[in-house]
Coordinates of C-alpha atoms in Angstrom, one line a residue:
X1 CA 25.6 -49.2 -58.0
X2 CA 23.5 -47.4 -61.0
X3 CA 25.1 -44.8 -63.0
X4 CA 22.9 -42.1 -64.6
X5 CA 24.2 -40.1 -67.3
X6 CA 24.0 -36.9 -65.2
X7 CA 23.4 -37.5 -62.1
X8 CA 27.1 -39.4 -60.6
X9 CA 27.5 -42.2 -58.8
X10 CA 28.6 -40.4 -55.7
X11 CA 27.6 -37.0 -54.8
X12 CA 29.5 -34.6 -52.6
X13 CA 27.9 -33.6 -49.4
X14 CA 28.1 -30.5 -47.5
X15 CA 31.2 -31.3 -44.9
X16 CA 28.0 -30.3 -41.8
X17 CA 24.6 -29.1 -41.8
X18 CA 24.2 -25.7 -40.1
X19 CA 21.9 -28.5 -37.6
X20 CA 25.4 -31.1 -37.7
X21 CA 26.9 -28.1 -35.5
X22 CA 24.1 -27.0 -33.6
X23 CA 24.1 -30.6 -32.8
X24 CA 27.8 -30.7 -32.0
X25 CA 27.9 -27.8 -29.9
X26 CA 25.5 -29.2 -27.5
X27 CA 27.4 -31.5 -26.8
X28 CA 30.8 -29.2 -26.6
X29 CA 32.7 -29.2 -23.4
X30 CA 32.6 -25.3 -23.6
X31 CA 29.2 -25.2 -22.3
X32 CA 29.1 -23.1 -19.3
X33 CA 25.3 -24.3 -18.4
X34 CA 26.7 -27.9 -17.4
X35 CA 26.4 -28.3 -13.5
X36 CA 27.7 -32.1 -13.8
X37 CA 31.5 -32.2 -13.5
X38 CA 31.6 -35.6 -13.7
X39 CA 34.0 -37.4 -15.8
X40 CA 33.0 -39.6 -18.7
X41 CA 36.5 -40.1 -20.2
X42 CA 39.5 -38.7 -21.1
X43 CA 41.7 -38.9 -24.5
X44 CA 45.4 -37.7 -24.0
X45 CA 44.4 -36.1 -21.3
X46 CA 41.0 -33.3 -22.0
X47 CA 37.6 -34.0 -20.4
X48 CA 34.6 -35.5 -22.1
X49 CA 32.5 -34.5 -19.3
X50 CA 28.9 -37.1 -18.6
X51 CA 26.7 -34.1 -18.8
X52 CA 28.2 -33.5 -23.1
X53 CA 26.6 -37.1 -23.3
X54 CA 23.5 -36.9 -22.2
X55 CA 23.0 -33.7 -24.1
X56 CA 23.8 -35.3 -26.7
X57 CA 21.1 -38.2 -25.7
X58 CA 18.5 -35.9 -24.8
X59 CA 19.0 -34.9 -28.4
X60 CA 19.4 -37.3 -30.3
X61 CA 15.9 -39.3 -28.1
X62 CA 14.0 -36.2 -29.7
X63 CA 13.0 -35.2 -26.2
X64 CA 11.9 -39.0 -25.7
X65 CA 14.2 -40.7 -23.4
X66 CA 11.3 -40.8 -20.6
X67 CA 10.3 -43.5 -23.2
X68 CA 13.2 -45.6 -24.0
X69 CA 14.4 -48.6 -21.5
X70 CA 17.5 -48.1 -19.2
X71 CA 19.7 -50.7 -20.8
X72 CA 18.3 -48.5 -23.9
X73 CA 19.9 -45.7 -22.8
X74 CA 22.7 -47.5 -20.9
X75 CA 23.3 -48.8 -24.2
X76 CA 23.2 -44.6 -26.2
X77 CA 25.7 -43.3 -23.6
X78 CA 28.6 -45.9 -24.7
X79 CA 27.1 -44.9 -28.3
X80 CA 27.3 -41.5 -27.7
X81 CA 30.7 -41.8 -25.9
X82 CA 32.4 -43.6 -28.3
X83 CA 31.7 -41.3 -30.5
X84 CA 33.1 -38.2 -29.2
X85 CA 35.9 -40.2 -28.2
X86 CA 36.2 -40.6 -32.1
X87 CA 35.6 -37.0 -32.3
X88 CA 38.3 -35.5 -29.9
X89 CA 41.2 -38.2 -31.3
X90 CA 40.4 -37.4 -34.7
X91 CA 40.4 -32.8 -33.5
X92 CA 44.0 -33.4 -32.2
X93 CA 45.5 -36.0 -34.1
X94 CA 44.6 -32.6 -36.3
X95 CA 46.2 -30.4 -34.0
X96 CA 49.7 -33.1 -34.5
X97 CA 49.5 -32.4 -38.1
X98 CA 49.0 -28.5 -38.4
X99 CA 45.6 -28.3 -40.7
X100 CA 43.2 -26.5 -38.1
X101 CA 41.2 -23.8 -39.7
X102 CA 41.6 -20.2 -39.8
X103 CA 38.8 -17.8 -38.1
X104 CA 37.8 -16.7 -41.7
X105 CA 37.5 -20.5 -42.6
X106 CA 35.3 -20.8 -39.8
X107 CA 32.9 -18.2 -40.4
X108 CA 32.7 -18.5 -44.4
X109 CA 31.7 -22.1 -43.0
X110 CA 28.7 -20.8 -40.8
X111 CA 27.7 -18.2 -43.1
X112 CA 27.8 -21.2 -45.9
X113 CA 25.7 -23.1 -43.8
X114 CA 23.5 -20.0 -42.6
X115 CA 22.2 -19.0 -46.0
X116 CA 21.4 -22.6 -47.5
X117 CA 19.0 -23.3 -44.4
X118 CA 17.7 -19.7 -45.2
X119 CA 17.9 -19.0 -42.0
X120 CA 17.9 -15.3 -41.6
X121 CA 20.4 -13.0 -39.1
X122 CA 17.7 -13.3 -36.5
X123 CA 16.9 -16.9 -37.7
X124 CA 19.7 -18.0 -36.6
X125 CA 19.7 -16.5 -33.5
X126 CA 17.1 -17.7 -32.3
X127 CA 17.7 -21.0 -33.2
X128 CA 21.2 -20.7 -31.2
X129 CA 19.3 -18.9 -28.7
X130 CA 15.8 -22.1 -28.5
X131 CA 19.2 -24.4 -27.9
X132 CA 20.5 -22.8 -25.6
X133 CA 24.0 -22.4 -27.8
X134 CA 26.5 -19.6 -28.1
X135 CA 28.4 -18.4 -30.8
X136 CA 31.1 -19.4 -29.0
X137 CA 29.9 -23.0 -28.7
X138 CA 29.3 -23.1 -32.2
X139 CA 32.4 -22.0 -33.4
X140 CA 34.1 -24.6 -31.3
X141 CA 32.6 -27.1 -33.1
X142 CA 33.0 -26.3 -37.1
X143 CA 36.9 -26.2 -36.5
X144 CA 36.8 -29.4 -34.7
X145 CA 34.5 -30.3 -38.2
X146 CA 36.9 -28.5 -40.6
X147 CA 40.0 -29.0 -38.7
X148 CA 38.5 -34.0 -39.1
X149 CA 38.1 -32.7 -42.6
X150 CA 41.3 -31.2 -43.7
X151 CA 42.6 -34.3 -41.8
X152 CA 41.5 -36.5 -43.8
X153 CA 41.8 -34.7 -46.9
X154 CA 45.2 -34.9 -46.3
X155 CA 45.6 -38.6 -47.1
X156 CA 43.3 -38.7 -49.3
X157 CA 44.3 -36.6 -51.4
X158 CA 47.1 -38.8 -52.4
X159 CA 44.2 -41.1 -54.1
X160 CA 45.6 -41.8 -57.1
X161 CA 43.1 -44.1 -60.1
X162 CA 44.3 -44.5 -63.9
X163 CA 42.2 -45.7 -66.1
X164 CA 42.1 -49.5 -66.5
X165 CA 41.2 -49.2 -62.8
X166 CA 38.2 -47.4 -65.0
X167 CA 38.0 -50.1 -67.4
X168 CA 37.5 -53.3 -65.0
X169 CA 34.7 -51.2 -63.2
X170 CA 33.0 -50.7 -66.2
X171 CA 33.1 -53.6 -67.9
X172 CA 32.3 -56.2 -64.3
X173 CA 29.8 -53.7 -64.1
X174 CA 27.8 -52.9 -67.3
X175 CA 24.5 -53.6 -66.6
X176 CA 24.4 -51.2 -64.4
X177 CA 25.5 -48.0 -66.6
X178 CA 21.9 -47.2 -67.8
X179 CA 20.8 -44.0 -68.3
X180 CA 16.4 -44.8 -67.6
X181 CA 13.4 -43.1 -68.5
X182 CA 12.2 -41.2 -65.9
X183 CA 12.9 -37.9 -64.1
X184 CA 15.2 -34.8 -62.2
X185 CA 13.1 -33.3 -59.9
X186 CA 13.5 -30.1 -56.9
X187 CA 11.0 -29.7 -54.6
X188 CA 9.1 -27.4 -52.1
X189 CA 7.8 -29.1 -48.9
X190 CA 4.4 -28.1 -46.9
X191 CA 3.9 -30.9 -44.0
X192 CA 0.9 -29.6 -41.7
X193 CA 2.6 -31.9 -39.0
X194 CA 5.4 -30.7 -36.2
X195 CA 8.4 -30.1 -37.8
X196 CA 10.3 -29.3 -35.0
X197 CA 12.6 -32.4 -35.2
X198 CA 14.3 -31.7 -38.8
X199 CA 15.3 -27.8 -37.3
X200 CA 12.6 -25.7 -39.2
X201 CA 12.0 -22.4 -37.3
X202 CA 8.9 -22.5 -35.7
X203 CA 7.9 -18.9 -37.9
X204 CA 8.1 -22.0 -40.6
X205 CA 6.4 -24.8 -39.8
X206 CA 2.7 -25.0 -41.0
X207 CA 1.1 -26.3 -37.7
X208 CA -2.0 -27.8 -39.3
X209 CA -4.0 -28.9 -42.6
X210 CA -5.4 -24.7 -43.1
X211 CA -1.8 -23.8 -41.9
X212 CA -0.4 -26.2 -44.8
X213 CA -2.9 -25.4 -47.6
X214 CA -2.5 -21.6 -47.1
X215 CA 0.7 -21.7 -47.1
X216 CA 1.8 -23.8 -50.0
X217 CA -0.9 -21.5 -52.0
X218 CA 1.4 -18.6 -51.2
X219 CA 4.5 -20.0 -52.4
X220 CA 2.6 -21.4 -55.5
X221 CA 1.8 -17.8 -56.1
X222 CA 5.1 -16.6 -55.2
X223 CA 6.1 -18.9 -58.1
X224 CA 4.1 -17.8 -60.9
X225 CA 5.0 -14.6 -60.0
X226 CA 8.9 -15.0 -61.1
X227 CA 10.4 -15.6 -57.9
X228 CA 13.6 -18.0 -58.1
X229 CA 12.7 -22.5 -56.7
X230 CA 15.3 -22.4 -55.4
X231 CA 15.8 -19.1 -53.7
X232 CA 11.7 -19.8 -51.9
X233 CA 12.5 -23.9 -50.7
X234 CA 15.5 -22.8 -49.3
X235 CA 13.4 -20.8 -47.2
X236 CA 9.7 -21.7 -46.7
X237 CA 10.4 -25.3 -48.1
X238 CA 9.8 -28.3 -44.2
X239 CA 12.4 -30.3 -45.7
X240 CA 15.5 -30.3 -43.8
X241 CA 17.3 -32.8 -45.7
X242 CA 16.3 -30.7 -50.1
X243 CA 16.0 -27.3 -48.4
X244 CA 20.0 -27.2 -48.6
X245 CA 20.2 -27.8 -51.6
X246 CA 17.2 -25.4 -52.2
X247 CA 15.2 -28.4 -53.4
X248 CA 16.4 -30.5 -55.4
X249 CA 16.1 -34.0 -54.5
X250 CA 18.1 -35.6 -57.5
X251 CA 17.0 -38.1 -60.6
X252 CA 14.7 -40.8 -60.0
X253 CA 13.7 -43.5 -62.4
X254 CA 10.3 -44.0 -63.9
X255 CA 9.8 -46.6 -62.1
X256 CA 11.6 -45.4 -59.4
X257 CA 8.4 -43.8 -58.8
X258 CA 6.2 -45.6 -59.0
X259 CA 7.6 -47.9 -56.2
X260 CA 7.6 -45.3 -54.3
X261 CA 3.8 -44.5 -54.9
X262 CA 4.0 -41.2 -56.9
X263 CA 0.0 -41.3 -58.2
X264 CA 0.0 -42.7 -61.7
X265 CA -2.0 -39.0 -63.5
X266 CA 1.1 -36.9 -61.7
X267 CA 4.0 -39.0 -62.6
X268 CA 2.2 -38.3 -66.9
X269 CA 1.6 -35.2 -65.8
X270 CA 5.5 -34.3 -64.7
X271 CA 6.5 -36.2 -67.5
X272 CA 4.4 -34.5 -70.4
X273 CA 6.1 -30.8 -68.5
X274 CA 9.1 -28.7 -70.1
X275 CA 11.8 -29.4 -67.8
X276 CA 11.9 -25.9 -66.1
X277 CA 8.2 -25.7 -65.3
X278 CA 6.2 -26.8 -61.7
X279 CA 3.3 -28.1 -60.7
X280 CA 0.6 -26.6 -59.2
X281 CA 0.7 -27.5 -55.3
X282 CA -0.1 -31.5 -55.0
X283 CA -0.5 -33.9 -51.9
X284 CA 1.0 -36.9 -51.1
X285 CA 0.3 -39.0 -48.1
X286 CA -0.3 -36.3 -46.4
X287 CA 1.9 -33.4 -47.2
X288 CA 1.6 -30.8 -49.7
X289 CA 4.5 -30.3 -52.5
X290 CA 5.0 -28.6 -55.8
X291 CA 7.5 -31.0 -58.1
X292 CA 9.8 -28.8 -60.8
X293 CA 11.0 -31.0 -63.3
X294 CA 14.1 -30.2 -63.8
X295 CA 15.2 -32.7 -66.4
X296 CA 13.3 -35.4 -68.3
X297 CA 14.4 -38.8 -70.5
X298 CA 12.3 -40.4 -72.2
X299 CA 14.0 -43.2 -73.4
X300 CA 16.0 -46.6 -71.7
X301 CA 20.0 -46.4 -72.8
X302 CA 22.7 -48.1 -72.2
X303 CA 26.1 -46.2 -71.9
X304 CA 29.8 -47.1 -72.8
X305 CA 32.6 -45.3 -71.0
X306 CA 33.2 -42.9 -74.1
X307 CA 29.2 -41.4 -72.7
X308 CA 29.4 -37.9 -71.0
X309 CA 30.3 -38.1 -66.7
X310 CA 30.9 -42.1 -66.8
X311 CA 33.9 -42.3 -66.9
X312 CA 34.4 -39.1 -63.7
X313 CA 31.8 -40.7 -62.4
X314 CA 33.9 -44.3 -61.9
X315 CA 36.7 -42.5 -61.1
X316 CA 35.0 -39.9 -58.0
X317 CA 33.5 -43.1 -57.1
X318 CA 36.2 -44.9 -56.8
X319 CA 38.1 -42.7 -55.2
X320 CA 35.2 -42.6 -52.6
X321 CA 36.1 -46.0 -51.7
X322 CA 39.5 -45.4 -51.5
X323 CA 38.4 -42.2 -49.1
X324 CA 36.5 -44.2 -46.8
X325 CA 38.3 -47.1 -46.8
X326 CA 41.6 -44.1 -45.6
X327 CA 39.1 -42.0 -43.3
X328 CA 38.5 -45.7 -41.6
X329 CA 42.2 -46.0 -41.4
X330 CA 43.5 -42.7 -40.3
X331 CA 40.7 -43.9 -37.2
X332 CA 41.9 -47.0 -36.3
X333 CA 45.4 -45.7 -36.8
X334 CA 44.5 -42.3 -34.0
X335 CA 42.9 -44.6 -31.5
X336 CA 45.8 -46.5 -30.8
X337 CA 48.4 -43.7 -30.3
X338 CA 45.8 -42.3 -28.1
X339 CA 45.9 -42.8 -24.7
X340 CA 41.5 -43.0 -23.5
X341 CA 40.7 -43.4 -20.2
X342 CA 36.5 -44.5 -20.4
X343 CA 35.1 -43.8 -17.3
X344 CA 31.9 -45.0 -17.9
X345 CA 32.5 -47.8 -19.3
X346 CA 34.1 -48.9 -16.0
X347 CA 31.7 -48.3 -13.7
X348 CA 29.4 -49.8 -15.5
X349 CA 31.9 -53.0 -15.3
X350 CA 32.8 -51.7 -11.7
X351 CA 27.7 -52.1 -11.0
X352 CA 27.2 -54.4 -13.0
X353 CA 23.9 -54.8 -11.4
X354 CA 22.6 -51.2 -13.1
X355 CA 25.5 -50.4 -15.2
X356 CA 25.8 -46.9 -13.7
X357 CA 22.3 -46.7 -14.9
X358 CA 21.1 -43.2 -14.4
X359 CA 17.5 -41.8 -15.8
X360 CA 18.4 -39.5 -18.4
X361 CA 18.4 -35.8 -17.5
X362 CA 15.5 -32.5 -18.8
X363 CA 16.7 -32.0 -22.2
X364 CA 18.4 -28.6 -22.4
X365 CA 18.2 -28.7 -26.7
X366 CA 16.0 -28.2 -29.2
X367 CA 15.3 -31.9 -30.6
X368 CA 17.2 -33.7 -32.7
X369 CA 17.5 -33.1 -36.9
X370 CA 19.1 -36.0 -38.3
X371 CA 17.1 -37.5 -40.4
X372 CA 16.2 -41.5 -40.3
X373 CA 15.3 -43.8 -42.5
X374 CA 12.0 -43.8 -43.5
X375 CA 9.5 -45.8 -45.5
X376 CA 9.6 -45.6 -49.5
X377 CA 7.6 -42.3 -49.7
X378 CA 7.5 -40.5 -51.7
X379 CA 7.3 -38.1 -49.0
X380 CA 11.3 -39.7 -48.3
X381 CA 12.2 -39.7 -52.1
X382 CA 12.3 -35.8 -51.2
X383 CA 15.2 -36.3 -48.4
X384 CA 17.1 -40.1 -49.8
X385 CA 19.4 -39.0 -52.8
X386 CA 21.6 -36.8 -50.3
X387 CA 21.9 -40.0 -48.5
X388 CA 22.2 -42.5 -51.0
X389 CA 23.1 -40.8 -54.3
X390 CA 24.3 -44.6 -55.6
X391 CA 20.4 -44.8 -55.0
X392 CA 19.0 -46.7 -58.9
X393 CA 16.6 -44.3 -58.9
X394 CA 14.0 -45.3 -56.7
X395 CA 13.3 -42.6 -54.2
X396 CA 13.7 -44.1 -50.8

């Protein structure tokens, strides 16, 4: 866990991305198109239909569920159902704790995520239609997401970290507190491959090499004409994770960029640029990039507790660690208090010869956009910082 002077031990991640709302809504019991009334589980009498599990399975498999073995499908169904049960348990606890959001808060969250995703109203409606969703089902899942976060915040708000704990952590981890030579970057990415699995709208997704080159050149000309980099990234970049942050991928040490395979000439170019400037389009590992230099550090220096931001970063890191523990404890208590009947598991036990298996149903929604782990490349660097904010500066 390395602390960088302006990087932070842990970065705040939005409570959910717009695609997260869509993914959950696809597996919501509120979907009227569900024809299978088979009950997979009940939580305090509230049913979770097998159709909900199937929709989530189809989405998580990215339309490739036919490539999974029957045993893999059975395991996936159990895992998905377990997640749906936990979600319902926490939501019901939030109801009892009276921490449900207002309708205005739900609207604000959806609008915020829509804006961060660079989606127009038309894009948003098309996305809902393509995924067989309604605004009502989306709002149901947004309500659950906010309610669960409010519930967790109710308990984590009691966390305190004193100066002694901060100092002890620093003294035990001095070697990790380094302001490394490197750069903070933002990117605009255009990928000739199909990016529908990331939730990139078809109209914004380059389909081949020629389209990708034409698009990145057009975006570069917009930037040269004075267009705001973050705005262009949000609306046109083809990387779902970084575009919601206006292309920001955080700080990376020079060694980290080397390990990621960034060409030496590109690294030299970045380290020689003025902060705030951007590169011409560069092709790396088959994708087109425009890099913006947000910050540059030419020297590596050791940080002290009095260095700007270090004490606050340690405090936040210790707080977040305790939040994770409290959230796990909250889930454990809520699960123990709930009356859960897992019919899917019971059916598998009753039919061990086939584990209650059946083929995956045809996909009823677009593929998921959840970020998966990727090899260490500049391509992955564009998605790694938010998912792994404690990285030592090496894009993953």
